[in-house]
Tab-separated table of C-alpha atoms and ligand atoms in Angstrom:
chain	number	residue	atom	x	y	z
Y	1	MET	CA	-7.203	1.497	15.530
Y	2	VAL	CA	-7.597	2.253	11.831
Y	3	THR	CA	-6.673	-0.819	9.762
Y	4	LEU	CA	-5.439	-1.349	6.223
Y	5	PHE	CA	-8.941	-2.677	5.401
Y	6	ASP	CA	-10.599	0.491	6.782
Y	7	ASN	CA	-8.248	2.575	4.630
Y	8	THR	CA	-8.959	0.583	1.541
Y	9	LEU	CA	-12.687	0.638	2.002
Y	10	LYS	CA	-12.555	4.350	2.614
Y	11	ARG	CA	-11.244	4.901	-0.887
Y	12	LEU	CA	-14.104	2.881	-2.467
Y	13	VAL	CA	-16.723	4.683	-0.389
Y	14	GLU	CA	-15.203	8.110	-1.476
Y	15	ALA	CA	-15.376	7.010	-5.109
Y	16	ALA	CA	-19.017	5.962	-4.750
Y	17	GLU	CA	-19.838	9.646	-4.037
Y	18	HIS	CA	-18.981	10.444	-7.672
Y	19	LEU	CA	-21.310	7.874	-9.095
Y	20	ASP	CA	-25.092	7.463	-9.120
Y	21	LEU	CA	-25.006	4.037	-7.571
Y	22	ASP	CA	-27.584	1.757	-6.029
Y	23	PRO	CA	-26.485	2.021	-2.387
Y	24	GLY	CA	-27.021	-1.736	-2.097
Y	25	PHE	CA	-23.996	-2.372	-4.288
Y	26	LEU	CA	-21.659	-0.457	-2.011
Y	27	GLU	CA	-23.178	-2.125	0.957
Y	28	LYS	CA	-22.323	-5.452	-0.615
Y	29	LEU	CA	-18.795	-4.417	-1.227
Y	30	LYS	CA	-18.238	-3.555	2.469
Y	31	LYS	CA	-17.951	-7.263	3.315
Y	32	ALA	CA	-15.806	-10.067	1.927
Y	33	LEU	CA	-17.638	-12.829	0.043
Y	34	GLU	CA	-15.572	-15.620	1.670
Y	35	MET	CA	-12.748	-15.809	4.144
Y	36	THR	CA	-11.041	-19.153	4.898
Y	37	GLN	CA	-8.394	-19.664	7.562
Y	38	ALA	CA	-6.256	-22.809	7.949
Y	39	ARG	CA	-3.415	-24.155	9.958
Y	40	LEU	CA	-0.644	-25.497	7.859
Y	41	SER	CA	1.562	-28.011	9.731
Y	42	ILE	CA	4.777	-29.122	8.026
Y	43	ARG	CA	7.789	-31.124	9.006
Y	44	MET	CA	10.948	-28.957	9.078
Y	45	ASP	CA	14.347	-30.160	7.873
Y	46	ASP	CA	15.457	-30.825	11.396
Y	47	GLY	CA	12.542	-33.260	11.989
Y	48	SER	CA	10.450	-30.933	14.095
Y	49	ILE	CA	6.850	-29.962	13.190
Y	50	LYS	CA	5.877	-26.351	12.795
Y	51	SER	CA	2.440	-24.811	12.273
Y	52	PHE	CA	1.682	-21.662	10.356
Y	53	LEU	CA	-1.566	-19.646	10.042
Y	54	ALA	CA	-2.867	-19.208	6.483
Y	55	PHE	CA	-5.726	-17.274	4.865
Y	56	ARG	CA	-7.458	-16.993	1.562
Y	57	CYS	CA	-10.039	-14.234	1.050
Y	58	ARG	CA	-12.281	-14.211	-2.037
Y	59	TYR	CA	-13.587	-10.671	-1.798
Y	60	ASP	CA	-16.053	-10.323	-4.611
Y	61	ASP	CA	-16.872	-12.439	-7.729
Y	62	SER	CA	-19.297	-10.112	-9.569
Y	63	LEU	CA	-16.965	-9.745	-12.543
Y	64	GLY	CA	-15.784	-13.376	-12.672
Y	65	PRO	CA	-13.696	-15.943	-10.795
Y	66	THR	CA	-11.652	-14.284	-8.155
Y	67	LYS	CA	-7.943	-13.483	-8.678
Y	68	GLY	CA	-5.010	-12.476	-6.607
Y	69	GLY	CA	-1.671	-13.466	-5.157
Y	70	ILE	CA	-0.476	-15.446	-2.106
Y	71	ARG	CA	1.886	-13.692	0.243
Y	72	PHE	CA	4.455	-15.334	2.555
Y	73	HIS	CA	5.385	-12.734	5.180
Y	74	GLN	CA	5.686	-12.689	8.948
Y	75	GLN	CA	3.224	-9.787	9.220
Y	76	VAL	CA	0.363	-11.500	7.279
Y	77	ASN	CA	-2.965	-11.258	9.114
Y	78	ALA	CA	-6.649	-11.606	8.308
Y	79	ASP	CA	-7.242	-7.828	8.015
Y	80	GLU	CA	-4.307	-7.319	5.622
Y	81	VAL	CA	-5.374	-10.261	3.399
Y	82	MET	CA	-8.936	-8.913	3.281
Y	83	ALA	CA	-7.750	-5.399	2.394
Y	84	LEU	CA	-5.411	-6.711	-0.362
Y	85	ALA	CA	-8.319	-8.877	-1.663
Y	86	LEU	CA	-10.463	-5.749	-1.902
Y	87	MET	CA	-7.634	-3.895	-3.760
Y	88	MET	CA	-7.458	-6.842	-6.159
Y	89	THR	CA	-11.247	-6.562	-6.766
Y	90	SER	CA	-10.778	-2.950	-7.754
Y	91	LYS	CA	-7.582	-3.616	-9.747
Y	92	CYS	CA	-9.107	-6.316	-11.923
Y	93	ALA	CA	-12.087	-4.044	-12.514
Y	94	VAL	CA	-9.842	-1.022	-13.496
Y	95	MET	CA	-8.172	-3.260	-16.086
Y	96	ASP	CA	-11.541	-4.596	-17.388
Y	97	LEU	CA	-10.405	-8.185	-16.686
Y	98	PRO	CA	-13.114	-10.847	-16.342
Y	99	PHE	CA	-12.081	-11.432	-12.703
Y	100	GLY	CA	-13.175	-10.624	-9.210
Y	101	GLY	CA	-10.583	-10.126	-6.509
Y	102	ALA	CA	-8.904	-12.339	-3.870
Y	103	LYS	CA	-5.748	-12.613	-1.779
Y	104	GLY	CA	-4.032	-15.245	0.270
Y	105	GLY	CA	-1.234	-15.307	2.808
Y	106	VAL	CA	0.777	-17.423	5.217
Y	107	MET	CA	2.186	-15.885	8.421
Y	108	VAL	CA	5.789	-16.943	7.885
Y	109	ASP	CA	9.174	-15.358	7.265
Y	110	PRO	CA	10.090	-16.917	3.963
Y	111	HIS	CA	13.776	-16.245	4.441
Y	112	SER	CA	13.698	-18.603	7.469
Y	113	LEU	CA	12.631	-21.536	5.254
Y	114	SER	CA	14.878	-23.853	3.287
Y	115	ASN	CA	13.946	-24.641	-0.265
Y	116	MET	CA	12.381	-27.948	0.749
Y	117	GLU	CA	10.491	-26.375	3.654
Y	118	HIS	CA	9.159	-23.725	1.235
Y	119	GLU	CA	7.961	-26.515	-1.051
Y	120	ARG	CA	6.264	-28.422	1.817
Y	121	LEU	CA	4.536	-25.188	2.950
Y	122	SER	CA	3.396	-24.355	-0.616
Y	123	ARG	CA	1.921	-27.867	-1.072
Y	124	ALA	CA	0.293	-27.728	2.362
Y	125	PHE	CA	-1.350	-24.385	1.376
Y	126	ILE	CA	-2.970	-26.112	-1.577
Y	127	ARG	CA	-4.081	-29.122	0.392
Y	128	ALA	CA	-5.809	-26.731	2.778
Y	129	PHE	CA	-7.342	-24.473	0.167
Y	130	ALA	CA	-7.992	-26.826	-2.763
Y	131	HIS	CA	-11.726	-26.611	-2.183
Y	132	VAL	CA	-11.565	-22.815	-2.305
Y	133	ILE	CA	-9.508	-22.303	-5.478
Y	134	GLY	CA	-9.960	-23.593	-9.116
Y	135	PRO	CA	-9.522	-22.280	-12.606
Y	136	ASP	CA	-13.108	-21.154	-12.748
Y	137	ARG	CA	-13.445	-20.165	-9.077
Y	138	ASP	CA	-10.295	-18.581	-7.667
Y	139	ILE	CA	-6.869	-18.251	-9.349
Y	140	PRO	CA	-3.873	-17.489	-7.141
Y	141	ALA	CA	-0.573	-15.978	-8.279
Y	142	PRO	CA	2.742	-14.751	-6.694
Y	143	ASP	CA	2.988	-11.875	-4.158
Y	144	VAL	CA	5.471	-10.671	-1.609
Y	145	GLY	CA	7.654	-13.673	-0.521
Y	146	THR	CA	6.464	-16.135	-3.178
Y	147	ASN	CA	7.741	-16.714	-6.671
Y	148	GLU	CA	7.463	-18.893	-9.794
Y	149	LYS	CA	8.884	-21.926	-7.922
Y	150	THR	CA	6.050	-21.572	-5.335
Y	151	MET	CA	3.509	-21.416	-8.094
Y	152	ALA	CA	4.949	-24.554	-9.759
Y	153	TRP	CA	4.673	-26.591	-6.539
Y	154	MET	CA	1.162	-25.264	-5.975
Y	155	MET	CA	-0.001	-26.061	-9.509
Y	156	ASP	CA	1.459	-29.627	-9.149
Y	157	GLU	CA	-0.245	-30.186	-5.865
Y	158	TYR	CA	-3.586	-29.048	-7.129
Y	159	SER	CA	-3.243	-31.200	-10.218
Y	160	THR	CA	-2.552	-34.229	-8.047
Y	161	ILE	CA	-5.645	-33.578	-5.859
Y	162	VAL	CA	-8.067	-33.158	-8.809
Y	163	GLY	CA	-6.408	-35.928	-10.850
Y	164	LYS	CA	-5.714	-33.883	-13.931
Y	165	ARG	CA	-3.099	-31.385	-15.041
Y	166	THR	CA	-4.599	-28.033	-14.336
Y	167	PRO	CA	-2.202	-25.144	-15.287
Y	168	ALA	CA	-4.996	-22.498	-15.321
Y	169	VAL	CA	-5.511	-22.831	-11.539
Y	170	ILE	CA	-2.582	-20.556	-10.822
Y	171	THR	CA	-0.578	-17.961	-12.691
Y	172	GLY	CA	3.051	-16.702	-12.456
Y	173	LYS	CA	4.292	-20.244	-13.054
Y	174	PRO	CA	7.685	-20.973	-14.695
Y	175	VAL	CA	7.483	-20.868	-18.450
Y	176	ALA	CA	8.443	-24.541	-18.617
Y	177	LEU	CA	5.106	-25.339	-16.772
Y	178	GLY	CA	2.805	-23.066	-18.770
Y	179	GLY	CA	3.821	-19.743	-17.332
Y	180	SER	CA	3.560	-16.762	-19.727
Y	181	LEU	CA	6.563	-15.056	-21.217
Y	182	GLY	CA	6.717	-11.520	-19.909
Y	183	ARG	CA	5.046	-12.246	-16.517
Y	184	ASP	CA	8.338	-11.686	-14.589
Y	185	ASP	CA	8.588	-8.004	-15.306
Y	186	ALA	CA	4.890	-7.342	-15.988
Y	187	THR	CA	4.181	-5.346	-12.783
Y	188	ALA	CA	7.102	-2.841	-13.511
Y	189	ARG	CA	6.403	-2.819	-17.269
Y	190	GLY	CA	2.737	-1.846	-16.793
Y	191	ALA	CA	3.722	1.172	-14.684
Y	192	TYR	CA	6.519	1.996	-17.124
Y	193	ASN	CA	4.023	1.854	-20.079
Y	194	ILE	CA	1.830	4.425	-18.375
Y	195	MET	CA	4.839	6.642	-17.428
Y	196	GLN	CA	5.991	6.676	-21.046
Y	197	ASN	CA	2.583	7.158	-22.510
Y	198	LYS	CA	1.640	9.982	-20.136
Y	199	ALA	CA	5.220	11.484	-19.876
Y	200	HIS	CA	4.087	14.834	-21.150
Y	201	THR	CA	1.001	15.081	-18.883
Y	202	LEU	CA	3.104	13.961	-15.856
Y	203	GLY	CA	5.889	16.409	-16.739
Y	204	LEU	CA	8.510	13.682	-17.029
Y	205	GLU	CA	11.665	14.480	-18.959
Y	206	ARG	CA	14.564	12.377	-20.058
Y	207	GLY	CA	17.179	12.101	-17.265
Y	208	ALA	CA	14.532	12.510	-14.527
Y	209	ARG	CA	15.894	11.208	-11.194
Y	210	VAL	CA	14.139	8.240	-9.593
Y	211	ALA	CA	14.261	6.802	-6.114
Y	212	ILE	CA	12.974	3.222	-5.631
Y	213	GLN	CA	11.809	1.874	-2.317
Y	214	GLY	CA	11.882	-1.954	-2.367
Y	215	PHE	CA	14.190	-3.988	-4.594
Y	216	GLY	CA	12.229	-7.185	-5.027
Y	217	ASN	CA	10.661	-8.261	-8.324
Y	218	ALA	CA	8.819	-5.046	-9.080
Y	219	GLY	CA	11.510	-2.572	-7.929
Y	220	MET	CA	14.361	-4.396	-9.664
Y	221	HIS	CA	12.592	-4.544	-13.004
Y	222	MET	CA	11.455	-0.949	-12.685
Y	223	ALA	CA	15.074	0.137	-12.228
Y	224	GLN	CA	16.154	-1.695	-15.363
Y	225	LEU	CA	13.338	-0.431	-17.529
Y	226	LEU	CA	13.650	3.199	-16.445
Y	227	ASP	CA	17.428	3.149	-16.670
Y	228	ALA	CA	17.199	1.787	-20.249
Y	229	ALA	CA	14.712	4.651	-21.084
Y	230	GLY	CA	17.183	7.316	-19.888
Y	231	TYR	CA	15.961	7.962	-16.335
Y	232	LYS	CA	18.566	8.222	-13.609
Y	233	ILE	CA	18.189	5.844	-10.635
Y	234	VAL	CA	19.595	7.809	-7.698
Y	235	ALA	CA	18.448	5.875	-4.616
Y	236	VAL	CA	17.224	2.358	-3.832
Y	237	SER	CA	16.305	0.495	-0.674
Y	238	ASP	CA	15.512	-2.975	0.526
Y	239	SER	CA	14.673	-4.534	3.919
Y	240	LYS	CA	18.313	-4.122	5.029
Y	241	GLY	CA	18.775	-0.379	4.223
Y	242	ALA	CA	19.206	2.159	1.434
Y	243	VAL	CA	21.968	3.534	-0.828
Y	244	HIS	CA	22.102	6.924	-2.486
Y	245	ALA	CA	24.141	7.867	-5.582
Y	246	PRO	CA	23.231	11.489	-6.589
Y	247	ALA	CA	24.918	11.048	-10.001
Y	248	GLY	CA	22.958	7.810	-10.641
Y	249	PHE	CA	23.730	4.111	-10.313
Y	250	ASP	CA	25.168	1.799	-12.888
Y	251	ILE	CA	22.223	-0.659	-12.901
Y	252	GLY	CA	24.400	-3.636	-13.891
Y	253	GLU	CA	26.594	-3.028	-10.801
Y	254	LEU	CA	23.542	-2.485	-8.652
Y	255	LEU	CA	21.908	-5.738	-9.676
Y	256	ALA	CA	25.173	-7.598	-9.158
Y	257	ALA	CA	25.577	-6.081	-5.662
Y	258	LYS	CA	22.061	-7.141	-4.717
Y	259	ARG	CA	22.679	-10.629	-6.142
Y	260	CYS	CA	26.028	-11.219	-4.554
Y	261	GLY	CA	25.695	-9.283	-1.263
Y	262	GLY	CA	21.992	-10.060	-0.651
Y	263	SER	CA	21.217	-6.337	-0.233
Y	264	VAL	CA	21.529	-3.108	-2.223
Y	265	THR	CA	23.520	-1.773	0.747
Y	266	SER	CA	26.575	-3.822	-0.433
Y	267	MET	CA	26.798	-1.115	-3.145
Y	268	ALA	CA	27.778	1.501	-0.528
Y	269	GLY	CA	31.294	2.885	-0.949
Y	270	SER	CA	31.504	2.103	-4.635
Y	271	ALA	CA	30.798	4.412	-7.653
Y	272	GLY	CA	29.672	7.493	-5.660
Y	273	ALA	CA	27.140	5.509	-3.610
Y	274	SER	CA	26.728	5.944	0.046
Y	275	GLU	CA	24.517	4.228	2.592
Y	276	ILE	CA	21.621	6.190	4.038
Y	277	PRO	CA	19.006	5.056	6.592
Y	278	GLY	CA	16.262	2.958	5.008
Y	279	ASP	CA	13.590	5.426	6.045
Y	280	ALA	CA	15.491	8.393	4.536
Y	281	LEU	CA	14.877	7.065	0.985
Y	282	VAL	CA	11.456	8.739	0.557
Y	283	ALA	CA	12.995	12.131	1.237
Y	284	VAL	CA	15.784	11.917	-1.315
Y	285	GLU	CA	16.049	14.689	-3.999
Y	286	CYS	CA	14.359	13.224	-7.110
Y	287	GLU	CA	11.557	13.756	-9.550
Y	288	VAL	CA	9.999	10.246	-9.257
Y	289	LEU	CA	9.498	8.082	-6.143
Y	290	ALA	CA	8.582	4.519	-6.906
Y	291	LEU	CA	7.165	2.674	-3.910
Y	292	ALA	CA	7.774	-1.022	-4.372
Y	293	ALA	CA	8.008	-2.347	-0.850
Y	294	LEU	CA	5.034	-2.879	1.496
Y	295	GLU	CA	1.835	-1.039	2.529
Y	296	ASN	CA	1.750	2.074	4.733
Y	297	MET	CA	5.335	3.175	3.939
Y	298	VAL	CA	4.330	6.819	3.229
Y	299	HIS	CA	2.294	8.096	6.147
Y	300	LYS	CA	1.518	11.401	7.878
Y	301	GLY	CA	4.901	11.299	9.625
Y	302	ASN	CA	7.009	11.385	6.472
Y	303	ALA	CA	4.779	12.504	3.601
Y	304	GLY	CA	5.787	16.162	4.095
Y	305	SER	CA	9.533	15.273	3.544
Y	306	ILE	CA	8.966	14.015	0.019
Y	307	LYS	CA	10.733	15.939	-2.751
Y	308	ALA	CA	9.468	13.933	-5.740
Y	309	ARG	CA	6.714	15.433	-7.947
Y	310	LEU	CA	5.407	12.022	-8.924
Y	311	ILE	CA	4.847	8.828	-6.818
Y	312	VAL	CA	4.394	5.515	-8.551
Y	313	GLU	CA	2.767	2.843	-6.418
Y	314	LEU	CA	4.267	-0.468	-7.448
Y	315	ALA	CA	3.316	-1.982	-4.047
Y	316	ASN	CA	-0.265	-2.303	-2.841
Y	317	GLY	CA	-1.413	0.378	-0.476
Y	318	PRO	CA	1.988	2.093	0.175
Y	319	VAL	CA	0.469	5.503	0.845
Y	320	THR	CA	-2.056	6.073	3.743
Y	321	PRO	CA	-5.195	8.163	3.138
Y	322	GLU	CA	-3.724	10.863	5.571
Y	323	ALA	CA	-0.618	10.980	3.529
Y	324	ASP	CA	-2.773	11.330	0.352
Y	325	GLU	CA	-4.225	14.571	1.776
Y	326	ILE	CA	-0.732	15.976	2.647
Y	327	LEU	CA	0.660	15.067	-0.833
Y	328	LYS	CA	-2.390	16.565	-2.561
Y	329	ALA	CA	-1.738	19.870	-0.876
Y	330	MET	CA	1.908	19.623	-1.979
Y	331	ASN	CA	0.720	19.035	-5.610
Y	332	VAL	CA	2.450	15.671	-5.682
Y	333	VAL	CA	0.738	13.406	-8.284
Y	334	ILE	CA	0.200	9.758	-7.339
Y	335	LEU	CA	-0.065	7.011	-9.908
Y	336	PRO	CA	-2.238	4.754	-7.794
Y	337	ASP	CA	-1.560	1.058	-7.118
Y	338	ILE	CA	-4.806	-0.390	-8.602
Y	339	LEU	CA	-3.672	1.061	-11.958
Y	340	ALA	CA	0.142	1.482	-11.595
Y	341	ASN	CA	0.888	-2.154	-10.608
Y	342	ALA	CA	-1.948	-3.758	-12.509
Y	343	GLY	CA	0.435	-4.991	-15.264
Y	344	GLY	CA	1.136	-8.087	-13.101
Y	345	VAL	CA	-2.420	-9.310	-12.929
Y	346	THR	CA	-2.970	-8.350	-16.551
Y	347	VAL	CA	-0.241	-10.732	-17.721
Y	348	SER	CA	-1.596	-13.258	-15.259
Y	349	TYR	CA	-4.840	-13.018	-17.183
Y	350	PHE	CA	-2.909	-13.546	-20.427
Y	351	GLU	CA	-1.304	-16.640	-18.847
Y	352	TRP	CA	-4.738	-18.011	-17.785
Y	353	VAL	CA	-6.088	-17.437	-21.327
Y	354	GLN	CA	-3.057	-19.215	-22.891
Y	355	ASN	CA	-3.473	-22.176	-20.464
Y	356	ARG	CA	-7.131	-22.600	-21.226
Y	357	GLU	CA	-6.502	-22.458	-24.968
Y	358	GLY	CA	-3.356	-24.603	-24.809
Y	359	ASP	CA	-1.548	-21.838	-26.596
Y	360	ARG	CA	1.732	-19.902	-26.099
Y	361	TRP	CA	2.092	-16.246	-27.045
Y	362	THR	CA	5.419	-14.688	-28.028
Y	363	LEU	CA	7.075	-12.109	-25.829
Y	364	ASP	CA	6.251	-9.478	-28.458
Y	365	GLN	CA	2.538	-10.405	-28.322
Y	366	VAL	CA	2.554	-10.155	-24.489
Y	367	HIS	CA	4.366	-6.786	-24.513
Y	368	ALA	CA	2.006	-5.366	-27.160
Y	369	ARG	CA	-1.163	-6.497	-25.463
Y	370	LEU	CA	0.040	-5.312	-22.073
Y	371	LYS	CA	0.867	-1.849	-23.514
Y	372	THR	CA	-2.443	-1.598	-25.228
Y	373	ALA	CA	-4.328	-2.524	-22.049
Y	374	MET	CA	-2.319	-0.198	-19.771
Y	375	GLU	CA	-2.702	2.771	-22.146
Y	376	ARG	CA	-6.455	2.101	-22.727
Y	377	GLU	CA	-7.285	2.012	-18.960
Y	378	ALA	CA	-4.947	4.889	-18.128
Y	379	ASP	CA	-6.885	6.960	-20.733
Y	380	ALA	CA	-10.162	5.860	-19.065
Y	381	VAL	CA	-8.844	6.911	-15.595
Y	382	TRP	CA	-7.550	10.209	-16.882
Y	383	ALA	CA	-10.975	10.913	-18.501
Y	384	TYR	CA	-12.617	10.721	-15.040
Y	385	VAL	CA	-9.933	13.012	-13.661
Y	386	ARG	CA	-10.841	15.628	-16.252
Y	387	ASP	CA	-14.635	15.138	-16.064
Y	388	LYS	CA	-14.925	15.101	-12.321
Y	389	ASN	CA	-11.845	17.075	-11.275
Y	390	ILE	CA	-10.668	14.310	-8.902
Y	391	PRO	CA	-7.184	12.789	-8.198
Y	392	LEU	CA	-6.042	9.780	-10.132
Y	393	ARG	CA	-6.658	7.407	-7.250
Y	394	THR	CA	-10.328	8.431	-6.876
Y	395	ALA	CA	-10.750	8.258	-10.611
Y	396	ALA	CA	-9.344	4.719	-10.754
Y	397	TYR	CA	-11.758	3.674	-8.027
Y	398	VAL	CA	-14.657	5.369	-9.832
Y	399	LEU	CA	-13.820	3.426	-12.953
Y	400	ALA	CA	-13.488	0.186	-10.966
Y	401	LEU	CA	-16.706	0.681	-9.073
Y	402	SER	CA	-18.674	1.598	-12.154
Y	403	ARG	CA	-17.733	-1.720	-13.773
Y	404	ILE	CA	-18.400	-3.830	-10.616
Y	405	ALA	CA	-21.823	-2.083	-10.232
Y	406	ALA	CA	-22.694	-2.744	-13.877
Y	407	ALA	CA	-21.978	-6.489	-13.245
Y	408	MET	CA	-24.023	-6.506	-10.040
Y	409	GLU	CA	-26.909	-4.725	-11.850
Y	410	ALA	CA	-26.837	-7.312	-14.610
Y	411	LEU	CA	-26.708	-10.244	-12.165
Y	412	GLY	CA	-30.079	-9.082	-10.753
Y	413	THR	CA	-31.426	-8.907	-7.252
Y	414	GLU	CA	-32.214	-12.559	-6.481
Y	415	LYS	CA	-28.919	-13.068	-4.599
Y	416	PHE	CA	-29.377	-10.019	-2.343
C	501	LIG	N1	0.137	-10.181	-6.404
C	501	LIG	C1	0.019	-9.443	-7.614
C	501	LIG	C2	-0.863	-8.180	-7.325
C	501	LIG	O1	-0.970	-7.783	-6.216
C	501	LIG	C3	-0.444	-10.193	-8.822
C	501	LIG	C4	-1.812	-10.859	-8.722
C	501	LIG	C5	-2.120	-11.807	-9.886
C	501	LIG	O2	-1.349	-11.825	-10.828
C	501	LIG	O3	-3.161	-12.417	-9.778
C	501	LIG	O4	-1.339	-7.585	-8.217
């Protein structure tokens, strides 16, 4: 069976063909630096004890301390965590951040936990992995199923263990505890910055129709930013289903429906919106398809049905390599995950810098620096597209790999 890790590595190996690399560097990147597994046992509200499997993978630290989120999801497994950690390694390198890549996860359905159970599990995670993480070693952040509350509990638990307040050990914290302004919508804003900056090249016009798969943090903020910029959001989905409004949604109503009804599907029946099957969302008539759910959502079975001309990968790994080939033949442009959703980790880096300096930046400062960073690295990726005549995804991996290889080269051969 081909796994997510196989697919992720494949993209790195393909990119290496476009660089004159020491083969030893790629050989090194085929294996994770460190993989830790733990059993987290917590007492549930009803007095029983439950155990959950947890992982933290530090994939590569050539560019600096490792960085990446912690996912709470029932499908978390070692292969997925390792694949996502490899993606983080490439993502941090694409953005020229002084970080390597990591990822963590707990195999749990976060919706099945009460608030206090979520807190106990978050603290148990840190007790199990305190020796792995650290502000100069490995810096976690939120991912699917975790949020700023999770990060607050984790930071507090770590600070208790080491005996000193250590905000820089984790990013995506609440602003009250040293979180950065602008971290909440950073993932969507980074993609939005690139779309606006490259609108002409991407053939995007005002009023372009957008379908959004996934209505969590990234999808919701993307809908708001694009709506405010004059795009038309025509379809959205979440884990419970999808809704389609060919004339466009009123975003305020859509957000209220999600908040009150728990799902975007509670929008069905009002304001020209009708419910469609969740898996029909990718095939809706639109110009832009934003994928903000989970990995492998566009595969060889549904890629051919896509009508959009541009796919924006807000999730990690939402398009399989087989679907990449089909979409390439259809001339669909893909703004790849390791660039498109890198705004999140970029503002995480800003948060880490602020914590280490004991400083606080204004929202304007964060927005301006994020925009500069996204536009700078998008230009660098596009330069490889032009020079080497390769798709954006390959170009992003070429840029990442060239930076990781430069760091490995500079580190010398003693560690090999
Ligand atoms: N989980 C996010 C990602 O996949 C953010 C990681 C971070 O901020 O470190 O990019």
